[in-house]
Coordinates of C-alpha atoms and ligand atoms in Angstrom, one line a residue:
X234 CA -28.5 20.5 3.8
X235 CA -25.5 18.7 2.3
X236 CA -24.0 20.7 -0.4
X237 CA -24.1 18.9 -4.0
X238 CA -20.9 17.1 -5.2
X239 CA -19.5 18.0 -8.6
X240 CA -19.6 14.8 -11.0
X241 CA -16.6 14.0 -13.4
X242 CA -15.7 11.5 -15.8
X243 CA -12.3 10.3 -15.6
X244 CA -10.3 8.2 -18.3
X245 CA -7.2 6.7 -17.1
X246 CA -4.7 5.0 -19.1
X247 CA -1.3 3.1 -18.0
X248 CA 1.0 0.5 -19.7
X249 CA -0.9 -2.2 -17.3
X250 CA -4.5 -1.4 -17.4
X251 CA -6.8 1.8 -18.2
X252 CA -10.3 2.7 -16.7
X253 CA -13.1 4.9 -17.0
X254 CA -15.5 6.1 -14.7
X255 CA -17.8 8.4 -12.8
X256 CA -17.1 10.2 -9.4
X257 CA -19.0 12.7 -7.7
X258 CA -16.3 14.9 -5.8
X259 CA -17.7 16.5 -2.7
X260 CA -17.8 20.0 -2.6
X261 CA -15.9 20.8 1.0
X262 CA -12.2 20.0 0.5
X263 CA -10.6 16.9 0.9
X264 CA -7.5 15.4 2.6
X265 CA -5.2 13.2 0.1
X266 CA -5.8 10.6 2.9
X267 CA -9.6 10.5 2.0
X268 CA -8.3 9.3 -1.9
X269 CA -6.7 6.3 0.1
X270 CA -10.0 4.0 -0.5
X271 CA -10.1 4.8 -4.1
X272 CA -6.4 4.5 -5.1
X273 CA -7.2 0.9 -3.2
X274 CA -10.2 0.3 -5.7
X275 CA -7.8 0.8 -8.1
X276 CA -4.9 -1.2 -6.5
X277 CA -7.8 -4.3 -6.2
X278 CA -8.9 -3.6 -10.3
X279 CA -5.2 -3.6 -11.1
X280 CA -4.8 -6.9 -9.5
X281 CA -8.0 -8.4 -11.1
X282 CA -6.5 -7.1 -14.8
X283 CA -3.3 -8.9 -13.9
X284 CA -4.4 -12.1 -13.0
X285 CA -6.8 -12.0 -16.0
X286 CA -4.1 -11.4 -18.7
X287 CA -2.0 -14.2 -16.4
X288 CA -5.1 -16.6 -17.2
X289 CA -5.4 -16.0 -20.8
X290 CA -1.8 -17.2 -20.7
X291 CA -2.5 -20.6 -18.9
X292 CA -1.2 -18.7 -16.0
X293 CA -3.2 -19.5 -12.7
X294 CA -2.9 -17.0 -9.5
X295 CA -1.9 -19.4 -6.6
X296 CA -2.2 -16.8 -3.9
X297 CA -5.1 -17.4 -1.5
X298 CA -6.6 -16.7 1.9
X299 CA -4.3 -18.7 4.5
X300 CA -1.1 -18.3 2.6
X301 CA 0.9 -15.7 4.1
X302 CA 4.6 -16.4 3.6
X303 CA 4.5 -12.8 2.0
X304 CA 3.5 -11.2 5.3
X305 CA 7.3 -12.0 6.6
X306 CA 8.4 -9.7 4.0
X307 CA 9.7 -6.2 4.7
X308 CA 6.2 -4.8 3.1
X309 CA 6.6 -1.3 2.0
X310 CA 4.4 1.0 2.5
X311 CA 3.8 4.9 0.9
X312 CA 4.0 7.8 3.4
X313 CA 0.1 8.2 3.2
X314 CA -0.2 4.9 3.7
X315 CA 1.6 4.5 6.9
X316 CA -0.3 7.6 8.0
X317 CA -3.6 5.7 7.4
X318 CA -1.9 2.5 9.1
X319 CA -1.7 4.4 12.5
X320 CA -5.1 6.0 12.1
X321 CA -6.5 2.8 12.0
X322 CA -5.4 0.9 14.5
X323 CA -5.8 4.4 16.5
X324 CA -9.3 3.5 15.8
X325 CA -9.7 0.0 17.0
X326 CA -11.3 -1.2 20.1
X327 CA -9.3 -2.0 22.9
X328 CA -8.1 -4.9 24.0
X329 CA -7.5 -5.1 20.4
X330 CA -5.3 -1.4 19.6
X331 CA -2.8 -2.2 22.7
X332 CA -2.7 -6.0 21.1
X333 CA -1.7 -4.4 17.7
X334 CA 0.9 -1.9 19.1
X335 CA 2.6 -4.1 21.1
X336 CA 3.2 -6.3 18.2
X337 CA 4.4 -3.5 15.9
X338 CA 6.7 -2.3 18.8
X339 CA 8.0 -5.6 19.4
X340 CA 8.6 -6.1 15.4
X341 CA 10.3 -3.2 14.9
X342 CA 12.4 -4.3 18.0
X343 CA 13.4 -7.4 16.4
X344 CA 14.3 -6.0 13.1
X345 CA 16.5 -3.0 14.8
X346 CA 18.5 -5.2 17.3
X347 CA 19.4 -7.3 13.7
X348 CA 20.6 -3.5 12.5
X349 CA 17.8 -4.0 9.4
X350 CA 15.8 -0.8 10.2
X351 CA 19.0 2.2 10.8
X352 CA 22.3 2.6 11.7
X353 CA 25.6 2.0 10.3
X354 CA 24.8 -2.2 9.4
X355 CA 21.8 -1.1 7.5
X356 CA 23.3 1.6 5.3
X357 CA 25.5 -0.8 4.1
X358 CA 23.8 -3.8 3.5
X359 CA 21.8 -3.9 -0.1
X360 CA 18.4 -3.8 -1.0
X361 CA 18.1 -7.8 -1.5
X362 CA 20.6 -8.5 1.7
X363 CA 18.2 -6.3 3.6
X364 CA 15.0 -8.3 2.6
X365 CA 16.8 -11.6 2.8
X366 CA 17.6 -10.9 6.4
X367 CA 14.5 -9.8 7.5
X368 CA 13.0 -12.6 5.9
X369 CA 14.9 -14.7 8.0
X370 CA 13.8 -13.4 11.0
X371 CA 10.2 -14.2 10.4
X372 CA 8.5 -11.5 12.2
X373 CA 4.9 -11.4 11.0
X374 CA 2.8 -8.5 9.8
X375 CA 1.4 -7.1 13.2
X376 CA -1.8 -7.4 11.1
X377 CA -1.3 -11.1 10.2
X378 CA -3.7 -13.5 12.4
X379 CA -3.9 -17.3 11.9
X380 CA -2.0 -16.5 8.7
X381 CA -4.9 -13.9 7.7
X382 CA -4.9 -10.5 7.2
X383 CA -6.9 -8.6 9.5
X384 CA -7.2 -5.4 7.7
X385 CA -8.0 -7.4 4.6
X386 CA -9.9 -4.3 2.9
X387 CA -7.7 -1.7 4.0
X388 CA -4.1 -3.9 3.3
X389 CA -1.4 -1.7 1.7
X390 CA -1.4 -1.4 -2.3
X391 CA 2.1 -3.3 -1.7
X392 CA 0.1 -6.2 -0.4
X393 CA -2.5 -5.7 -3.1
X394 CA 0.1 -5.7 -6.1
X395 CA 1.9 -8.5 -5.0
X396 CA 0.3 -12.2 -7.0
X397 CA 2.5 -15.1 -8.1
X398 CA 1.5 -18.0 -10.6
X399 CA 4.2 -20.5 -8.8
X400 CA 3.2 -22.9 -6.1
X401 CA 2.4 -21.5 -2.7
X402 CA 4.9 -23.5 -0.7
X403 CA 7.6 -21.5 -3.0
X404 CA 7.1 -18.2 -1.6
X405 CA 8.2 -19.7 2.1
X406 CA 11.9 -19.5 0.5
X407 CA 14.3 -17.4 -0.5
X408 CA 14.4 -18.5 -4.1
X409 CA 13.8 -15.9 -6.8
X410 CA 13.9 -18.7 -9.4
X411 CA 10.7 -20.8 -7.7
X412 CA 8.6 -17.7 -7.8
X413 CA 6.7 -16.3 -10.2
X414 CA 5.1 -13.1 -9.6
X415 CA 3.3 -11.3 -11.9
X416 CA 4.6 -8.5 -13.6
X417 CA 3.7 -4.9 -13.2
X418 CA 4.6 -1.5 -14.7
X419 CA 2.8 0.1 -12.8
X420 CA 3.0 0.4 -8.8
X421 CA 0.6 2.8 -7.4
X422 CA 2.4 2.4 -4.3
X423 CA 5.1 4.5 -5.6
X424 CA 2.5 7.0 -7.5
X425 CA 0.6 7.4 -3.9
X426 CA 3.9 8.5 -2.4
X427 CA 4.6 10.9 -4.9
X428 CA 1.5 12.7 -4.6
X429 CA 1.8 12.5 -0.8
X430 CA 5.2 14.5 -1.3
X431 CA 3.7 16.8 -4.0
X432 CA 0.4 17.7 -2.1
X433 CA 1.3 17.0 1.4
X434 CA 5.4 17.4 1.5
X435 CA 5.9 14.2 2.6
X436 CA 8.8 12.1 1.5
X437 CA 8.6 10.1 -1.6
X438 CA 10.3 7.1 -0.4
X439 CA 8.3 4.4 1.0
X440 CA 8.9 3.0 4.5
X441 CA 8.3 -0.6 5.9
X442 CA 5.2 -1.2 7.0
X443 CA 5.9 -2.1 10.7
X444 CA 7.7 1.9 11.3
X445 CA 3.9 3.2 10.3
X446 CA 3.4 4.0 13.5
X447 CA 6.8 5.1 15.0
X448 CA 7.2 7.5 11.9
X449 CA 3.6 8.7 12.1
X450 CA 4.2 10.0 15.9
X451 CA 6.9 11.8 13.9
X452 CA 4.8 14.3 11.7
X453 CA 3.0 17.2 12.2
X454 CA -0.6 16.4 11.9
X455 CA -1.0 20.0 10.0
X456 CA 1.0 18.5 7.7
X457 CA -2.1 16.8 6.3
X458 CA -4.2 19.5 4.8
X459 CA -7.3 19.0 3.2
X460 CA -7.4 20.5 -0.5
X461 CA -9.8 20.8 -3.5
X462 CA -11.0 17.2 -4.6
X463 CA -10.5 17.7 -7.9
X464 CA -7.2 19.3 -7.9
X465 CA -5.9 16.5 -5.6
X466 CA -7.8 14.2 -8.3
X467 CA -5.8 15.6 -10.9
X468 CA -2.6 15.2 -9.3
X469 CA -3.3 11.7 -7.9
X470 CA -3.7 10.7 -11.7
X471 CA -1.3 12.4 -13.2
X472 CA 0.9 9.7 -10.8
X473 CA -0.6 7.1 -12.5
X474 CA -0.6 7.4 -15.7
X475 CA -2.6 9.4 -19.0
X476 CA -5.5 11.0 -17.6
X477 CA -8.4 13.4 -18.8
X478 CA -11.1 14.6 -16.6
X479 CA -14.3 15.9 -17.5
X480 CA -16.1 18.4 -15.5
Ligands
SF4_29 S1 -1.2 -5.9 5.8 FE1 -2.2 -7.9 5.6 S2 -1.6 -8.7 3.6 FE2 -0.2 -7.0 4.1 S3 1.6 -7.9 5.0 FE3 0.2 -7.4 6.7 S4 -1.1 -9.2 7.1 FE4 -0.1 -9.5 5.0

């Protein structure tokens, strides 16, 4: 017989957004990786406050499906995120996994022979030169097909975050002063990664999304050890912002 979860009732509080709720935390331990689908819940309600408070200001949100000028962006992507990001296309069916590694091999590729991923050309170039380069190169997501995402309900918090209010054909430049996104205080992305480095030891920084794999290969699969849910809980939230949880 499955052994009764322990309920809780969480309050969480940010400078964007706040939430309360019930969870029933399993009582066998759990990885931080197994938190991923609810920091993405959150990532999605974020999103939905956002473009709310954008509408009551005669805002609109002008992202939709078959717009994907963002997915030729160096996405980011937290250290537990990337880990998840190899697991699943571990997962997937062939032809389809060798399809979806050979795309992120051959857009890493791209981006290192243009000295945007390491070396001596990318240590020097800045933040924005970086991203305006690889921009350039339009190398598509290895997840983007017919401009859609495949992974749609497991895309990166990054890809989650990211809304504008300007017009879509704005994002296919390079002009900060056509687009509009909409602003955040909070990025969970960055919150994930530190609790990835406090619970796990992984680093803090984030990582494009197309070295998921190449960096995953890279760690010690021990590294991810389960823990107690609701210590992990606590520390995922204290990432986030004010918390209380109620046993
Ligand atoms: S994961 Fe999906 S939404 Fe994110 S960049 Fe790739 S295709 Fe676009």
């Amino acid at each position: 017989m499955e052994a009764p979860g322990r309920k809780v009732a969480i309050s969480l509080d940010t400078d964007d957004w706040s939430l309360r709720s019930n969870l029933t935390l399993p009582a066998e331990p759990m990885s931080l990786l197994d938190w991923l689908p609810f920091v993405q819940a959150l990532g999605t309600y974020a999103s939905r406050a956002a473009a709310d408070g954008a509408r009551e200001a005669g805002r609109r949100v002008s992202c939709a499906a078959g717009c994907a000028a963002c997915c030729r962006h160096m996405a980011p992507v937290s250290p537990p995120e990337a880990l998840a990001l190899a697991r699943l296309v571990e997962s997937l069916p062939e032809p389809r996994r060798s399809e979806v590694r050979a795309r992120f091999a051959a857009a890493v590729a791209r981006a290192r022979d243009a000295g945007l991923l390491d070396g001596a050309a990318a240590a020097t170039r800045s933040r924005e030169e970086q991203s305006r380069a690889y921009f350039n190169l339009q190398i598509a997501c290895p997840f983007l097909d017919n401009e859609l995402c495949s992974i749609h309900d497991a895309r990166p918090l990054a890809c989650r975050e990211y809304l504008v209010t300007s017009p879509p054909e704005a994002c296919a430049t390079l002009d900060e002063a056509r687009v509009s996104p909409l602003p955040t205080r909070v990025n969970l992305m960055e919150s994930l990664a530190r609790a990835g480095a406090r619970t796990l030891g992984l680093p803090a920084a984030a990582i494009p999304l197309i070295l998921s794999l190449e960096w995953s290969k890279t760690l010690d699969p021990a590294r991810d050890r389960p823990g107690d849910p609701l210590e992990m809980l606590r520390v995922l939230l204290g990432e986030i912002g004010e918390f209380r949880v109620e046993t």
